[in-house]
Amino acid sequence: MQTIKKDIRSLTKEQIREFFVMQGDKAFRGNQVYEWLWSKGAHSFDDMTNISKETRILLEQHFVINHIQVDTMQHSNDGTIKNAVRLHDGLIVESVLIPTNTRTTACVSSQVGCSLDCNFCATARLKRMRNLAPDEIYDQVVAIDQESRLYHNRPLSNIVFMGMGEPLMNYPNVMKAIEKITSDEGLGMSPKRITVSTSGVSKMIKKMADDEVKFKLAVSLHSAIEETRNKIMPFTKSFPLPELREALEYWYRKTKSKITYEYVVWKGINDDKKAIDALVKFCKYVPCKVNIIEYNPIDDGEFQQADPTVIDAYITALNNAGIVAKVRRSRGKDIDAACGQLANKS
Ligand code: SAH
């Protein structure tokens, strides 16, 4: 019977050290291998040039390295790059490199497909196949860091968990990936440059606060009126706004970290005064800022971007209430790389 070999990157450094001790080797060998796996990004045991041939064969017999493969890269005319990433079991997720004058941001996926059902999002139409493993999330970041160095002559500066999936429905793996991204044994990035975006899974927001995480939180709000929110994001019936508010207040008490609300304004859905007033009121509960995201049409026209005058009305109302609000232009629309467009089309 063939046994399924374990992904060596699911082991901690200590477990790899123990493996070598069990094999009658030195624990130190584990440190070397660990460094190859994480800091040096080895794709195969053969890459580990300062490890003896016998040891590499031994590793081969016991483990695999489930490294991702960038299957295709699409370049937008605004400099955005979209990677279609093939996982070890053949499934595909997408990640995006978004360059500006001063920074490069990686937008990474946390699930294959998505657990949620936002009516305006193309990813939501894909079934959730599975959660990504920590190393599969980490590898997406490494791939974009390399592309940033290659195409923009600078390292990656920021990471947003705004690709496919709901990160808080894959919380343990997202946390492990962030630990690696921020640790000196991984990429050594500051957690302040990482933003995790959620549709508002209240109990997990509280859990993150309890875990005293140091990264930033964004919430896809889109409406501060329960009935409207339930209609466009049906799963939110399980996460009502008063509960979300309470979780966000808890988050701020514990972390003192401002929240970003993501908000799209659609014709006939949230483009009236009532919707604006509700958002302004909601924004007063916890220190925050608002990013108004341009709507990226995904198909039949059920959702349409609201008139620019309404967007202006939102910005004015928020600013008058002392809340910072900005309009975020979409990037990479021509290659279906913008918010809500990730759907493995190619
Ligand atoms: N599940 C998480 C992570 C995805 S982030 C979350 O919902 O926050 C992707 C962001 O793009 C979310 O704010 C989402 O609401 C928004 N979005 C989805 N579809 C969109 C579309 N068609 N146009 C613009 N933004 C969209």
PDB file of C-alpha atoms and ligand atoms in Angstrom, residues 114 116 118 120-122 161-163 165-167 197-199 218-220 222 233 262 264 266 293-298 330 339-341, ligand 1:
ATOM      1  CA  CYS A 114     -15.421  31.085  -1.663  1.00  0.00           C
ATOM      2  CA  LEU A 116     -19.785  33.133   0.888  1.00  0.00           C
ATOM      3  CA  CYS A 118     -22.170  37.928  -2.261  1.00  0.00           C
ATOM      4  CA  PHE A 120     -22.166  40.982  -6.932  1.00  0.00           C
ATOM      5  CA  CYS A 121     -18.941  38.950  -6.792  1.00  0.00           C
ATOM      6  CA  ALA A 122     -17.702  36.584  -9.491  1.00  0.00           C
ATOM      7  CA  PHE A 161      -6.132  39.293   1.691  1.00  0.00           C
ATOM      8  CA  MET A 162      -8.658  40.411  -0.884  1.00  0.00           C
ATOM      9  CA  GLY A 163      -8.305  37.670  -3.464  1.00  0.00           C
ATOM     10  CA  GLY A 165     -12.146  33.370  -0.511  1.00  0.00           C
ATOM     11  CA  GLU A 166     -13.079  34.558   2.942  1.00  0.00           C
ATOM     12  CA  PRO A 167      -9.875  34.650   5.018  1.00  0.00           C
ATOM     13  CA  SER A 197     -10.412  41.754   4.530  1.00  0.00           C
ATOM     14  CA  THR A 198     -13.583  40.067   5.751  1.00  0.00           C
ATOM     15  CA  SER A 199     -17.216  40.255   4.821  1.00  0.00           C
ATOM     16  CA  ALA A 218     -10.887  45.752   6.423  1.00  0.00           C
ATOM     17  CA  VAL A 219     -14.601  44.981   6.372  1.00  0.00           C
ATOM     18  CA  SER A 220     -16.672  44.687   3.210  1.00  0.00           C
ATOM     19  CA  HIS A 222     -21.519  47.745   1.315  1.00  0.00           C
ATOM     20  CA  MET A 233     -24.878  39.356   0.811  1.00  0.00           C
ATOM     21  CA  GLU A 262     -15.025  48.748   1.761  1.00  0.00           C
ATOM     22  CA  VAL A 264     -19.513  49.842  -3.420  1.00  0.00           C
ATOM     23  CA  TRP A 266     -24.973  50.641  -6.732  1.00  0.00           C
ATOM     24  CA  ILE A 293     -14.653  50.878  -4.501  1.00  0.00           C
ATOM     25  CA  GLU A 294     -15.643  51.256  -8.104  1.00  0.00           C
ATOM     26  CA  TYR A 295     -18.026  48.480  -9.153  1.00  0.00           C
ATOM     27  CA  ASN A 296     -16.569  45.988 -11.598  1.00  0.00           C
ATOM     28  CA  PRO A 297     -19.454  44.572 -13.585  1.00  0.00           C
ATOM     29  CA  ILE A 298     -19.495  40.800 -13.579  1.00  0.00           C
ATOM     30  CA  SER A 330     -10.089  49.647  -9.987  1.00  0.00           C
ATOM     31  CA  CYS A 339     -12.068  43.370  -6.998  1.00  0.00           C
ATOM     32  CA  GLY A 340     -14.738  40.747  -7.391  1.00  0.00           C
ATOM     33  CA  GLN A 341     -13.557  39.592 -10.813  1.00  0.00           C
TER      34      GLN A 341
HETATM   35  N1  SAH B   1     -14.168  37.686   1.408  1.00  0.00           N
HETATM   36  C1  SAH B   1     -13.381  38.826   1.778  1.00  0.00           C
HETATM   37  C2  SAH B   1     -12.176  38.987   0.886  1.00  0.00           C
HETATM   38  C3  SAH B   1     -12.473  39.372  -0.535  1.00  0.00           C
HETATM   39  S1  SAH B   1     -12.070  41.036  -0.739  1.00  0.00           S
HETATM   40  C4  SAH B   1     -14.245  40.070   1.782  1.00  0.00           C
HETATM   41  O1  SAH B   1     -15.364  39.998   1.312  1.00  0.00           O
HETATM   42  O2  SAH B   1     -13.822  41.087   2.311  1.00  0.00           O
HETATM   43  C5  SAH B   1     -12.793  41.467  -2.237  1.00  0.00           C
HETATM   44  C6  SAH B   1     -13.456  42.819  -2.130  1.00  0.00           C
HETATM   45  O3  SAH B   1     -14.039  43.152  -3.402  1.00  0.00           O
HETATM   46  C7  SAH B   1     -14.587  42.816  -1.120  1.00  0.00           C
HETATM   47  O4  SAH B   1     -14.664  44.056  -0.515  1.00  0.00           O
HETATM   48  C8  SAH B   1     -15.792  42.604  -2.022  1.00  0.00           C
HETATM   49  O5  SAH B   1     -16.989  42.986  -1.432  1.00  0.00           O
HETATM   50  C9  SAH B   1     -15.422  43.438  -3.222  1.00  0.00           C
HETATM   51  N2  SAH B   1     -16.116  43.054  -4.448  1.00  0.00           N
HETATM   52  C10 SAH B   1     -16.664  41.866  -4.754  1.00  0.00           C
HETATM   53  N3  SAH B   1     -17.193  41.892  -5.984  1.00  0.00           N
HETATM   54  C11 SAH B   1     -16.973  43.134  -6.473  1.00  0.00           C
HETATM   55  C12 SAH B   1     -17.257  43.764  -7.710  1.00  0.00           C
HETATM   56  N4  SAH B   1     -17.878  43.119  -8.674  1.00  0.00           N
HETATM   57  N5  SAH B   1     -16.856  45.050  -7.883  1.00  0.00           N
HETATM   58  C13 SAH B   1     -16.184  45.690  -6.895  1.00  0.00           C
HETATM   59  N6  SAH B   1     -15.887  45.136  -5.714  1.00  0.00           N
HETATM   60  C14 SAH B   1     -16.284  43.881  -5.505  1.00  0.00           C
END
